[in-house]
């Protein structure tokens, strides 16, 4: 509830074609009817043509609502908005009723999109379920089916961030003559489990820090899973889930280490788990210090690529390290772009990510520079003979990067308009990484079937 | 939907108008037509301070009852109904339909009952009525993982007590008034 402003009242005639006057009748029931209206020039009063049969006593307080909800065929609604006013009604010469509103409550989905409006209702939802549970003598939680809940809690679709570097490490090793499918699959599972553990841990700490509650514009790509914030799972359940993921990852990692070379894989695995935990967990809380992008680049770049490579080849490789650079930069950029819509909530919760720290212009320029560096890394790798020539295929996604840059610049201030750009950023990392892998596959095939492959296949 | 009997008594200025004839337990046909076609209605409740509070909502009609439903996200109005079940539903936007514009404006006063024993499932019994008015609800519901709290919902059942019909939408003229008298089964 807020006090109505003169500007709000003056705009009523252009936004609504009729008012609805609501009073309370002698039986104690609300009684409402449509009324023509106009607003005085000063924007302090609404004049209503009194509907018949609506009782209005002297000095009566009334509610007047203006509502505009235009249905679209099969498409829901467009331009939903309403303004509720409350105040005393007085009769005026000429038969008009005059409302001098004291309180107002409004919604206009152009200003507060429906999804944000819904987020703002989460505290009310908890209050209602709390009161309902008290009446029923049991705790009532919102409900999602197990599959949906797992998908949401773990943010499973983001596993492409893990698949790409593992595939790349395996591909580099295969070109070098080492390929073991079983170990490759185990590596993928272990890395995915670390990723899922990280996702769940991230939600736990974002809820505890207040970042989830402060963020009223989450999207499919940003704002976390919110399963604790919504009450779908408890903090304890999420802690258990995260611990289970990490425990399973560590078990598989130890097995791989024992089988393929203990100390190198131990240190690589330890680095991966440590970075993923330190990402949001105290005391380091890297993402809160503007170091989240670097942590993600390291974890989903060199660490995963080199780890996957070592499991196959049982040694380290400069080529695998160079190959990891583009995917490391692009996955950091996925996070970087996805942090843009979260920055008001993140800032309020002390989560000082780069988009919180930097100006919009600097963030957009930073994207352009980093994306260019990713492609420069591929070109430089090929030019120096470290990467095989076919990995230049990865440059084919450059127009997508340009699209993300343009989308970021155009929709920086609108979280929902930014969603296609965030999706494009995820795909940019996926497709660039898969094209790098495809380049390696082309080089492997050429190496196997040709005695002397041409330069563009080496 | 529920066994009951009801009778209607006209008290308005056009009490002999046969268009207001009705079957026991049902609203007059022309009122049913408005409620079935309208995509938006103003739902008014009485707040803690005794003043009305109004919310735009989708009116659903079935067998003499008006059904409204609300997500727990927007459930303050339901708390008001629980405190005071006297409510009204007004259809005033003549253009808010998927077909021809409405001819008449209608206000229904009645007594509301909140159904929230099972906020996960119970509301789904009105899904066919809802989808008929808002086909987009079906695909939206299929993606409920995106907005899970929106699909924890409360049903509000309204038993009409008095119906006012403003012919031609003219609220400057006295409405036809129909009193509904409920008899328990």
Coordinates of C-alpha atoms in Angstrom, one line a residue:
Chain A
X1 CA 0.0 0.0 0.0
X2 CA 1.3 3.4 -0.9
X3 CA -0.1 6.9 -1.0
X4 CA -1.3 7.6 -4.6
X5 CA 0.6 10.2 -6.5
X6 CA -0.9 12.9 -8.7
X7 CA 0.9 11.5 -11.7
X8 CA -0.6 8.1 -11.0
X9 CA -4.1 9.6 -10.9
X10 CA -3.6 11.8 -13.9
X11 CA -2.6 8.8 -16.0
X12 CA -5.7 6.8 -15.1
X13 CA -7.9 7.9 -18.1
X14 CA -5.3 6.9 -20.6
X15 CA -4.7 3.5 -19.0
X16 CA -8.2 2.4 -18.2
X17 CA -11.6 2.8 -19.8
X18 CA -13.8 2.4 -16.7
X19 CA -13.6 2.3 -13.0
X20 CA -15.3 -0.1 -10.6
X21 CA -16.8 1.4 -7.5
X22 CA -17.0 -0.9 -4.5
X23 CA -18.8 -0.2 -1.3
X24 CA -20.3 -2.3 1.5
X25 CA -24.0 -2.7 1.5
X26 CA -26.4 -2.8 4.5
X27 CA -26.0 -6.6 4.7
X28 CA -22.3 -6.3 5.0
X29 CA -21.5 -7.6 1.5
X30 CA -19.2 -5.8 -0.9
X31 CA -21.2 -4.3 -3.8
X32 CA -19.5 -3.3 -6.9
X33 CA -20.4 -1.8 -10.3
X34 CA -18.7 -0.2 -13.2
X35 CA -18.6 3.6 -13.4
X36 CA -17.4 6.2 -15.9
X37 CA -14.7 8.4 -14.4
X38 CA -12.5 11.4 -14.9
X39 CA -9.6 12.8 -12.9
X40 CA -9.3 16.4 -11.8
X41 CA -6.4 18.4 -13.4
X42 CA -4.5 18.6 -10.1
X43 CA -4.5 14.8 -9.9
X44 CA -5.9 14.8 -6.4
X45 CA -9.4 13.4 -7.0
X46 CA -11.3 10.9 -9.1
X47 CA -14.8 11.9 -10.2
X48 CA -17.2 9.0 -10.8
X49 CA -20.5 8.8 -12.5
X50 CA -22.5 7.0 -9.7
X51 CA -23.8 3.6 -10.6
X52 CA -27.4 2.9 -9.7
X53 CA -28.0 0.6 -6.7
X54 CA -24.6 1.3 -5.1
X55 CA -25.1 2.7 -1.6
X56 CA -23.0 5.7 -0.8
X57 CA -23.5 7.3 2.5
X58 CA -22.1 10.7 3.4
X59 CA -18.4 10.4 4.1
X60 CA -18.4 6.8 3.2
X61 CA -15.0 5.1 2.5
X62 CA -14.9 3.3 -0.8
X63 CA -12.6 1.1 -2.9
X64 CA -12.3 2.0 -6.6
X65 CA -10.4 -0.4 -8.9
X66 CA -9.2 0.3 -12.4
X67 CA -8.3 -2.9 -14.2
X68 CA -7.0 -3.6 -17.7
X69 CA -6.5 -7.2 -18.7
X70 CA -6.6 -7.9 -22.4
X71 CA -6.9 -11.5 -23.4
X72 CA -4.9 -12.7 -26.3
X73 CA -6.3 -15.6 -28.3
X74 CA -4.6 -18.7 -26.9
X75 CA -1.8 -16.6 -25.7
X76 CA -2.8 -15.6 -22.2
X77 CA -2.9 -11.8 -21.5
X78 CA -1.3 -8.7 -22.6
X79 CA -0.7 -5.4 -20.8
X80 CA -2.1 -6.5 -17.4
X81 CA -2.4 -3.7 -14.9
X82 CA -4.6 -2.5 -12.2
X83 CA -4.8 0.3 -9.7
X84 CA -6.7 0.0 -6.4
X85 CA -7.6 3.2 -4.6
X86 CA -9.2 3.8 -1.2
X87 CA -10.5 7.0 0.2
X88 CA -13.6 8.9 1.2
X89 CA -16.4 9.5 -1.3
X90 CA -18.4 12.8 -1.4
X91 CA -21.3 13.8 -3.6
X92 CA -20.7 16.7 -5.9
X93 CA -23.0 19.1 -7.8
X94 CA -23.9 17.6 -11.1
X95 CA -24.4 14.2 -9.6
X96 CA -20.8 13.1 -9.6
X97 CA -19.1 11.2 -6.8
X98 CA -15.7 12.4 -5.8
X99 CA -13.0 10.0 -4.4
X100 CA -10.0 11.6 -2.7
X101 CA -7.8 8.6 -2.4
X102 CA -5.5 8.1 0.6
X103 CA -4.1 4.7 -0.2
X104 CA -3.3 2.8 -3.4
X105 CA -2.1 -0.6 -4.5
X106 CA -1.0 -1.2 -8.1
X107 CA 0.5 -3.7 -10.5
X108 CA 1.6 -3.1 -14.0
X109 CA 3.4 -6.0 -15.6
X110 CA 5.3 -3.5 -17.8
X111 CA 7.0 -2.3 -14.7
X112 CA 6.9 -5.5 -12.6
X113 CA 6.8 -8.5 -14.9
X114 CA 4.6 -11.4 -13.8
X115 CA 7.5 -13.6 -12.8
X116 CA 9.0 -10.9 -10.6
X117 CA 5.5 -10.2 -9.2
X118 CA 5.3 -13.9 -8.3
X119 CA 8.8 -13.8 -6.6
X120 CA 7.6 -10.9 -4.5
X121 CA 4.8 -13.1 -3.2
X122 CA 7.1 -15.8 -1.8
X123 CA 7.0 -14.5 1.8
X124 CA 3.2 -14.4 1.6
X125 CA 3.2 -18.0 0.3
X126 CA 5.3 -19.1 3.3
X127 CA 3.0 -17.2 5.7
X128 CA 0.0 -18.9 4.2
X129 CA 1.5 -22.4 4.3
X130 CA 2.6 -21.8 7.9
X131 CA -0.9 -20.8 9.0
X132 CA -2.4 -23.6 7.0
X133 CA 0.0 -26.1 8.6
X134 CA -0.8 -24.8 12.0
X135 CA -4.5 -25.3 11.4
X136 CA -3.9 -28.8 10.0
X137 CA -1.4 -29.7 12.7
X138 CA 1.4 -30.7 10.3
X139 CA 4.1 -29.0 8.3
X140 CA 3.1 -28.3 4.7
X141 CA 5.7 -27.8 2.0
X142 CA 5.2 -26.9 -1.6
X143 CA 5.4 -30.0 -3.7
X144 CA 7.2 -31.0 -7.0
X145 CA 7.5 -34.5 -8.4
X146 CA 10.8 -36.2 -7.6
X147 CA 12.1 -35.8 -11.1
X148 CA 11.3 -32.2 -11.4
X149 CA 12.7 -31.5 -7.9
X150 CA 16.0 -33.3 -8.7
X151 CA 16.3 -31.4 -12.0
X152 CA 15.6 -28.1 -10.2
X153 CA 17.7 -28.7 -7.1
X154 CA 20.8 -29.8 -9.1
X155 CA 20.4 -27.6 -12.1
X156 CA 21.1 -30.7 -14.1
X157 CA 20.9 -29.0 -17.6
X158 CA 24.1 -27.0 -16.8
X159 CA 26.1 -30.3 -16.9
X160 CA 27.1 -29.4 -20.4
X161 CA 29.7 -27.2 -18.7
X162 CA 31.3 -30.4 -17.4
X163 CA 30.8 -32.6 -20.4
X164 CA 32.7 -30.2 -22.8
X165 CA 36.0 -30.1 -20.9
X166 CA 35.9 -33.9 -20.2
X167 CA 35.3 -34.7 -23.8
X168 CA 38.0 -32.3 -24.8
X169 CA 40.6 -33.9 -22.5
X170 CA 39.6 -37.3 -23.7
X171 CA 39.9 -36.2 -27.4
X172 CA 43.4 -34.7 -26.9
X173 CA 44.5 -37.9 -25.3
X174 CA 43.0 -40.0 -28.1
X175 CA 44.9 -38.0 -30.6
X176 CA 48.0 -38.8 -28.6
X177 CA 47.1 -42.5 -28.8
X178 CA 45.4 -43.1 -25.5
X179 CA 41.7 -43.9 -25.3
X180 CA 39.9 -46.0 -22.6
X181 CA 36.1 -45.7 -22.8
X182 CA 35.4 -47.0 -19.3
X183 CA 37.8 -44.5 -17.7
X184 CA 36.4 -41.8 -19.9
X185 CA 32.9 -42.5 -18.6
X186 CA 34.0 -42.7 -15.0
X187 CA 35.8 -39.3 -15.4
X188 CA 32.6 -37.8 -16.8
X189 CA 30.6 -39.2 -13.9
X190 CA 33.1 -38.0 -11.3
X191 CA 33.4 -34.5 -12.8
X192 CA 29.6 -34.3 -13.1
X193 CA 29.2 -35.2 -9.5
X194 CA 31.5 -32.5 -8.4
X195 CA 29.6 -30.0 -10.6
X196 CA 26.3 -31.1 -9.0
X197 CA 27.8 -30.9 -5.5
X198 CA 28.9 -27.4 -6.4
X199 CA 25.5 -26.4 -7.7
X200 CA 23.7 -27.6 -4.6
X201 CA 26.3 -26.1 -2.2
X202 CA 26.0 -22.8 -4.1
X203 CA 22.3 -22.8 -3.4
X204 CA 22.8 -23.5 0.3
X205 CA 25.2 -20.6 0.8
X206 CA 23.2 -18.2 -1.4
X207 CA 20.1 -18.9 0.8
X208 CA 22.1 -18.6 4.0
X209 CA 23.6 -15.3 2.8
X210 CA 20.3 -13.8 1.8
X211 CA 21.2 -13.6 -1.9
X212 CA 18.2 -15.8 -2.9
X213 CA 15.7 -13.7 -0.9
X214 CA 17.2 -10.5 -2.2
X215 CA 16.9 -11.6 -5.8
X216 CA 13.4 -11.0 -7.1
X217 CA 14.2 -11.5 -10.8
X218 CA 15.6 -15.0 -11.1
X219 CA 15.4 -16.6 -14.5
X220 CA 15.9 -20.0 -16.0
X221 CA 19.6 -19.2 -16.2
X222 CA 20.2 -17.1 -13.1
X223 CA 19.3 -16.8 -9.5
X224 CA 20.0 -20.4 -8.6
X225 CA 17.6 -23.3 -8.0
X226 CA 15.8 -21.5 -5.1
X227 CA 14.5 -24.9 -3.8
X228 CA 15.4 -23.9 -0.2
X229 CA 14.0 -20.3 -0.7
X230 CA 10.7 -21.8 -2.0
X231 CA 10.6 -24.4 0.8
X232 CA 10.7 -27.3 -1.6
X233 CA 13.7 -28.8 0.3
X234 CA 15.2 -28.0 3.6
X235 CA 18.8 -26.7 4.1
X236 CA 19.6 -30.1 5.8
X237 CA 18.3 -32.0 2.8
X238 CA 20.4 -29.9 0.4
X239 CA 23.5 -30.3 2.6
X240 CA 23.0 -34.1 2.5
X241 CA 22.5 -34.0 -1.2
X242 CA 25.7 -31.9 -1.8
X243 CA 27.7 -34.1 0.6
X244 CA 26.5 -37.2 -1.2
X245 CA 27.5 -35.8 -4.6
X246 CA 31.0 -34.9 -3.3
X247 CA 31.4 -38.2 -1.5
X248 CA 30.6 -40.2 -4.7
X249 CA 32.9 -37.9 -6.8
X250 CA 35.7 -38.4 -4.3
X251 CA 35.2 -42.2 -4.3
X252 CA 35.3 -42.4 -8.1
X253 CA 38.2 -40.0 -8.2
X254 CA 40.2 -42.1 -5.7
X255 CA 39.5 -45.2 -7.7
X256 CA 40.8 -43.5 -10.9
X257 CA 43.8 -42.2 -9.0
X258 CA 44.7 -45.6 -7.8
X259 CA 44.2 -47.1 -11.3
X260 CA 45.8 -44.4 -13.4
X261 CA 48.4 -42.6 -11.3
X262 CA 47.7 -41.6 -7.7
X263 CA 49.5 -38.3 -6.9
X264 CA 48.9 -36.3 -10.1
X265 CA 45.2 -37.2 -10.1
X266 CA 45.0 -36.7 -6.3
X267 CA 46.2 -33.2 -6.7
X268 CA 44.1 -32.4 -9.7
X269 CA 41.0 -33.8 -8.0
X270 CA 41.8 -32.0 -4.8
X271 CA 42.2 -28.8 -6.7
X272 CA 38.8 -29.3 -8.4
X273 CA 36.9 -30.1 -5.3
X274 CA 38.6 -27.4 -3.3
X275 CA 37.8 -24.7 -5.9
X276 CA 34.2 -25.9 -6.2
X277 CA 33.7 -25.7 -2.4
X278 CA 35.6 -22.4 -2.0
X279 CA 33.5 -21.0 -4.7
X280 CA 30.7 -20.1 -2.3
X281 CA 31.6 -21.6 1.1
X282 CA 33.3 -19.6 3.8
X283 CA 36.0 -18.6 4.5
X284 CA 37.1 -18.0 0.9
X285 CA 33.7 -17.4 -0.8
X286 CA 35.4 -16.7 -4.0
X287 CA 32.3 -15.6 -5.9
X288 CA 31.6 -13.0 -3.2
X289 CA 35.0 -11.5 -3.8
X290 CA 34.7 -11.1 -7.6
X291 CA 36.8 -14.2 -8.1
X292 CA 34.0 -16.5 -9.2
X293 CA 34.7 -16.3 -12.9
X294 CA 38.4 -17.2 -12.3
X295 CA 37.4 -20.1 -10.1
X296 CA 35.0 -21.4 -12.7
X297 CA 37.4 -20.9 -15.5
X298 CA 40.1 -22.9 -13.7
X299 CA 37.7 -25.7 -12.5
X300 CA 35.8 -26.2 -15.8
X301 CA 38.8 -25.5 -17.9
X302 CA 42.4 -26.7 -17.2
X303 CA 41.5 -28.8 -14.2
X304 CA 38.8 -30.9 -15.9
X305 CA 40.6 -31.0 -19.3
X306 CA 44.0 -32.0 -17.7
X307 CA 42.3 -34.4 -15.3
X308 CA 40.4 -36.1 -18.2
X309 CA 43.6 -36.2 -20.2
X310 CA 45.7 -37.7 -17.4
X311 CA 43.2 -40.4 -16.7
X312 CA 43.5 -41.5 -20.4
X313 CA 47.2 -40.9 -21.0
X314 CA 48.7 -41.1 -17.5
X315 CA 50.7 -38.0 -18.1
X316 CA 50.2 -34.2 -18.4
X317 CA 50.2 -32.3 -21.7
X318 CA 50.8 -28.7 -22.7
X319 CA 48.5 -29.2 -25.6
X320 CA 45.6 -30.2 -23.3
X321 CA 46.3 -27.1 -21.3
X322 CA 46.2 -24.9 -24.4
X323 CA 43.1 -26.6 -25.6
X324 CA 41.4 -25.9 -22.3
X325 CA 41.8 -22.1 -22.5
X326 CA 38.9 -21.3 -24.9
X327 CA 36.4 -23.4 -23.0
X328 CA 37.7 -22.0 -19.7
X329 CA 37.1 -18.5 -20.9
X330 CA 33.7 -19.3 -22.4
X331 CA 32.4 -21.0 -19.3
X332 CA 33.5 -18.1 -17.2
X333 CA 31.6 -15.9 -19.6
X334 CA 28.5 -18.0 -19.1
X335 CA 28.7 -17.2 -15.4
X336 CA 29.6 -13.6 -16.1
X337 CA 26.5 -13.0 -18.2
X338 CA 24.2 -14.9 -15.9
X339 CA 25.4 -12.8 -13.0
X340 CA 24.1 -9.6 -14.8
X341 CA 20.4 -10.0 -13.9
X342 CA 21.3 -11.1 -10.3
X343 CA 23.4 -8.1 -9.5
X344 CA 20.8 -6.1 -7.5
X345 CA 20.2 -9.1 -5.2
X346 CA 23.8 -10.2 -5.2
X347 CA 24.9 -6.7 -4.3
X348 CA 22.4 -6.5 -1.5
X349 CA 23.7 -9.8 0.0
X350 CA 27.3 -8.7 -0.3
X351 CA 28.0 -11.1 -3.2
X352 CA 30.3 -8.7 -5.0
X353 CA 30.5 -10.4 -8.4
X354 CA 32.2 -8.6 -11.3
X355 CA 28.8 -7.3 -12.7
X356 CA 28.2 -5.9 -9.2
X357 CA 31.6 -4.2 -9.1
X358 CA 31.8 -3.0 -12.6
X359 CA 29.8 -0.4 -14.6
X360 CA 27.5 -1.8 -17.3
X361 CA 29.8 -0.5 -20.0
X362 CA 32.8 -2.1 -18.4
X363 CA 30.9 -5.4 -18.1
X364 CA 29.9 -5.4 -21.8
X365 CA 33.4 -4.4 -22.9
X366 CA 34.9 -7.1 -20.7
X367 CA 32.7 -9.6 -22.4
X368 CA 33.9 -8.6 -25.8
X369 CA 37.6 -8.7 -24.7
X370 CA 37.3 -12.1 -23.1
X371 CA 35.3 -13.6 -25.9
X372 CA 37.9 -12.3 -28.4
X373 CA 40.6 -13.8 -26.2
X374 CA 38.9 -17.2 -26.3
X375 CA 39.0 -17.2 -30.1
X376 CA 42.5 -15.8 -30.1
X377 CA 43.6 -18.7 -28.0
X378 CA 42.4 -21.2 -30.6
X379 CA 44.0 -19.3 -33.5
X380 CA 47.3 -18.9 -31.5
X381 CA 47.2 -22.6 -30.6
X382 CA 46.9 -23.6 -34.2
X383 CA 49.3 -21.0 -35.5
X384 CA 52.0 -22.3 -33.0
X385 CA 51.3 -25.8 -34.0
X386 CA 50.2 -26.8 -30.5
X387 CA 46.5 -27.5 -31.6
X388 CA 45.6 -29.4 -34.7
X389 CA 44.5 -27.4 -37.6
X390 CA 40.9 -28.7 -37.6
X391 CA 40.2 -27.1 -34.2
X392 CA 39.9 -23.9 -36.1
X393 CA 36.4 -25.1 -36.6
X394 CA 35.6 -23.7 -33.2
X395 CA 35.9 -20.2 -34.7
X396 CA 32.7 -20.9 -36.5
X397 CA 30.8 -19.9 -33.4
X398 CA 32.2 -16.3 -33.4
X399 CA 28.9 -14.9 -34.8
X400 CA 27.2 -16.4 -31.7
X401 CA 29.6 -14.6 -29.5
X402 CA 28.8 -11.4 -31.3
X403 CA 25.1 -12.2 -30.7
X404 CA 25.7 -12.6 -27.0
X405 CA 27.6 -9.3 -26.9
X406 CA 24.8 -7.5 -28.7
X407 CA 22.2 -9.1 -26.5
X408 CA 24.0 -8.2 -23.4
X409 CA 24.4 -4.6 -24.5
X410 CA 20.7 -4.3 -25.6
X411 CA 19.1 -6.1 -22.6
X412 CA 21.4 -5.3 -19.8
X413 CA 18.8 -3.8 -17.5
X414 CA 16.0 -6.3 -18.3
X415 CA 16.5 -9.8 -16.7
X416 CA 13.7 -11.4 -18.7
X417 CA 14.8 -9.8 -22.0
X418 CA 18.3 -11.1 -21.3
X419 CA 17.2 -14.7 -21.1
X420 CA 17.7 -15.5 -24.8
X421 CA 21.2 -14.0 -24.5
X422 CA 22.0 -16.1 -21.5
X423 CA 20.8 -19.2 -23.4
X424 CA 23.0 -18.2 -26.3
X425 CA 25.9 -17.9 -24.0
X426 CA 25.4 -21.4 -22.7
X427 CA 25.1 -22.7 -26.3
X428 CA 28.2 -20.7 -27.3
X429 CA 30.3 -22.6 -24.7
X430 CA 28.7 -25.9 -25.7
X431 CA 29.1 -25.6 -29.4
X432 CA 32.5 -24.1 -29.3
X433 CA 33.7 -26.9 -27.1
X434 CA 32.0 -29.5 -29.3
X435 CA 33.6 -28.0 -32.4
X436 CA 37.0 -28.2 -30.7
X437 CA 36.3 -31.9 -30.0
X438 CA 35.1 -32.3 -33.6
X439 CA 38.4 -30.8 -34.7
X440 CA 40.3 -33.4 -32.7
X441 CA 38.1 -36.2 -34.0
X442 CA 38.8 -35.1 -37.6
X443 CA 42.5 -35.0 -36.8
X444 CA 42.3 -38.5 -35.1
X445 CA 40.5 -40.0 -38.1
X446 CA 42.9 -38.5 -40.6
X447 CA 45.8 -39.8 -38.5
X448 CA 44.4 -43.3 -38.5
X449 CA 43.3 -43.6 -42.2
X450 CA 46.0 -41.5 -44.0
X451 CA 49.7 -42.2 -44.1
X452 CA 50.4 -38.5 -44.4
X453 CA 47.4 -36.3 -43.6
X454 CA 47.2 -33.0 -45.4
X455 CA 48.1 -29.9 -43.3
X456 CA 44.5 -28.9 -42.7
X457 CA 43.8 -32.3 -41.0
X458 CA 46.9 -32.3 -38.8
Chain B
X1 CA -21.4 -30.4 -8.2
X2 CA -23.0 -30.6 -4.8
X3 CA -26.6 -31.7 -4.1
X4 CA -28.7 -28.8 -3.1
X5 CA -31.8 -26.9 -3.9
X6 CA -32.2 -23.2 -4.4
X7 CA -34.8 -20.9 -5.5
X8 CA -34.7 -17.4 -6.9
X9 CA -36.8 -14.4 -6.0
X10 CA -36.7 -11.3 -8.1
X11 CA -36.9 -8.0 -6.3
X12 CA -35.6 -5.6 -8.9
X13 CA -37.4 -3.2 -11.1
X14 CA -37.9 -5.7 -13.9
X15 CA -39.0 -8.6 -11.8
X16 CA -41.3 -10.0 -14.5
X17 CA -38.6 -10.2 -17.1
X18 CA -38.6 -13.9 -18.2
X19 CA -34.9 -13.7 -19.1
X20 CA -34.2 -13.9 -15.4
X21 CA -36.0 -17.3 -15.1
X22 CA -33.8 -19.9 -13.6
X23 CA -33.6 -23.5 -12.7
X24 CA -33.3 -24.6 -9.0
X25 CA -29.7 -24.3 -7.9
X26 CA -28.7 -22.4 -11.0
X27 CA -28.2 -18.8 -11.9
X28 CA -30.3 -17.3 -14.7
X29 CA -29.1 -18.4 -18.2
X30 CA -28.0 -14.9 -19.2
X31 CA -26.0 -14.5 -16.0
X32 CA -24.4 -18.0 -16.6
X33 CA -23.6 -16.9 -20.1
X34 CA -21.8 -13.8 -18.8
X35 CA -19.9 -15.8 -16.2
X36 CA -18.9 -18.5 -18.7
X37 CA -17.7 -16.0 -21.3
X38 CA -15.9 -13.5 -19.0
X39 CA -12.2 -13.8 -18.7
X40 CA -11.9 -11.2 -16.0
X41 CA -14.0 -10.3 -13.0
X42 CA -13.4 -8.0 -10.0
X43 CA -13.5 -10.1 -6.8
X44 CA -14.2 -8.0 -3.7
X45 CA -13.6 -9.0 -0.2
X46 CA -13.8 -7.2 3.1
X47 CA -10.5 -6.3 4.7
X48 CA -9.6 -6.2 8.4
X49 CA -10.6 -2.5 8.5
X50 CA -14.0 -3.2 7.1
X51 CA -13.2 -1.7 3.7
X52 CA -13.6 -3.6 0.5
X53 CA -10.5 -4.8 -1.3
X54 CA -10.8 -5.8 -4.9
X55 CA -8.7 -8.1 -7.1
X56 CA -9.0 -8.9 -10.8
X57 CA -9.5 -12.7 -11.2
X58 CA -10.8 -15.3 -13.6
X59 CA -14.3 -16.3 -12.8
X60 CA -15.2 -19.9 -13.4
X61 CA -18.8 -21.1 -13.2
X62 CA -20.1 -24.5 -12.6
X63 CA -23.6 -25.7 -11.6
X64 CA -24.7 -22.7 -9.7
X65 CA -21.4 -21.9 -8.0
X66 CA -18.7 -19.4 -8.9
X67 CA -15.2 -20.8 -8.5
X68 CA -12.1 -18.6 -8.1
X69 CA -8.7 -19.9 -7.4
X70 CA -5.5 -18.2 -6.1
X71 CA -1.9 -19.2 -5.9
X72 CA -0.5 -19.2 -2.3
X73 CA 1.8 -16.4 -3.7
X74 CA -1.2 -14.1 -3.9
X75 CA -3.2 -15.5 -1.0
X76 CA -3.8 -12.4 1.2
X77 CA -7.3 -12.2 -0.3
X78 CA -7.9 -15.7 0.9
X79 CA -7.0 -14.7 4.4
X80 CA -9.6 -11.9 4.2
X81 CA -12.2 -14.4 3.0
X82 CA -11.4 -16.7 5.9
X83 CA -12.0 -13.8 8.2
X84 CA -15.2 -12.6 6.5
X85 CA -16.8 -14.8 3.8
X86 CA -19.1 -12.1 2.4
X87 CA -17.8 -11.4 -1.1
X88 CA -18.8 -10.1 -4.5
X89 CA -17.8 -10.9 -8.0
X90 CA -18.4 -8.3 -10.7
X91 CA -18.0 -8.7 -14.5
X92 CA -17.5 -5.2 -15.8
X93 CA -15.1 -5.4 -18.7
X94 CA -17.3 -6.1 -21.6
X95 CA -14.4 -6.7 -24.0
X96 CA -12.5 -9.2 -21.8
X97 CA -13.7 -12.4 -23.7
X98 CA -12.3 -14.6 -26.3
X99 CA -15.4 -14.1 -28.4
X100 CA -18.1 -11.5 -28.8
X101 CA -18.1 -8.6 -26.3
X102 CA -20.4 -9.1 -23.4
X103 CA -23.8 -7.4 -23.5
X104 CA -24.6 -7.1 -19.8
X105 CA -22.6 -6.3 -16.7
X106 CA -23.2 -8.6 -13.7
X107 CA -22.5 -8.4 -10.0
X108 CA -22.9 -11.5 -7.8
X109 CA -22.8 -11.2 -4.1
X110 CA -22.4 -14.3 -2.1
X111 CA -20.8 -16.4 0.6
X112 CA -17.4 -17.8 0.0
X113 CA -15.9 -21.0 1.3
X114 CA -12.1 -21.6 1.1
X115 CA -10.9 -25.0 0.0
X116 CA -7.3 -25.4 0.9
X117 CA -7.2 -28.8 2.6
X118 CA -4.8 -29.9 -0.1
X119 CA -3.2 -27.0 -1.9
X120 CA -1.2 -29.4 -4.1
X121 CA -4.0 -31.2 -5.8
X122 CA -7.5 -30.1 -4.8
X123 CA -7.6 -27.1 -7.1
X124 CA -7.0 -29.3 -10.1
X125 CA -10.7 -30.2 -10.2
X126 CA -11.4 -26.8 -11.8
X127 CA -8.6 -27.3 -14.3
X128 CA -10.9 -28.1 -17.2
X129 CA -12.9 -24.9 -16.6
X130 CA -9.7 -22.9 -16.3
X131 CA -8.1 -24.3 -19.5
X132 CA -11.3 -23.7 -21.4
X133 CA -10.9 -20.0 -20.6
X134 CA -7.1 -19.9 -20.7
X135 CA -5.7 -22.5 -23.0
X136 CA -2.2 -21.4 -22.3
X137 CA -2.5 -22.8 -18.8
X138 CA -2.0 -26.3 -20.0
X139 CA 1.5 -25.8 -21.4
X140 CA 2.3 -23.4 -18.5
X141 CA 1.3 -26.1 -16.1
X142 CA 3.5 -28.7 -17.9
X143 CA 6.5 -26.4 -17.1
X144 CA 5.4 -26.0 -13.5
X145 CA 9.0 -26.6 -12.4
X146 CA 9.7 -23.0 -13.5
X147 CA 7.3 -21.5 -11.0
X148 CA 6.4 -24.2 -8.5
X149 CA 4.7 -22.0 -5.8
X150 CA 2.3 -20.7 -8.4
X151 CA 0.8 -24.2 -8.7
X152 CA 0.1 -24.5 -5.0
X153 CA -3.4 -23.1 -5.2
X154 CA -6.5 -22.4 -3.2
X155 CA -10.1 -22.8 -4.3
X156 CA -12.7 -20.3 -3.4
X157 CA -16.3 -21.5 -3.8
X158 CA -19.0 -18.8 -3.9
X159 CA -22.6 -19.5 -3.3
X160 CA -24.6 -16.7 -4.9
X161 CA -26.9 -14.8 -2.6
X162 CA -27.9 -11.8 -4.8
X163 CA -27.4 -11.1 -8.5
X164 CA -27.5 -7.7 -10.1
X165 CA -27.7 -7.5 -13.9
X166 CA -27.1 -4.2 -15.7
X167 CA -28.7 -4.6 -19.0
X168 CA -26.6 -3.4 -21.9
X169 CA -23.8 -2.7 -19.4
X170 CA -25.6 0.5 -18.4
X171 CA -24.8 1.0 -14.7
X172 CA -26.5 4.4 -14.7
X173 CA -29.9 2.5 -14.8
X174 CA -31.2 0.4 -12.0
X175 CA -30.1 -3.2 -12.3
X176 CA -32.4 -6.3 -12.3
X177 CA -31.9 -7.8 -8.9
X178 CA -32.4 -11.5 -8.2
X179 CA -32.3 -12.9 -4.7
X180 CA -31.1 -16.5 -4.3
X181 CA -32.4 -18.4 -1.4
X182 CA -30.4 -21.5 -0.5
X183 CA -32.0 -24.6 1.1
X184 CA -29.7 -27.1 2.6
X185 CA -30.0 -30.6 1.0

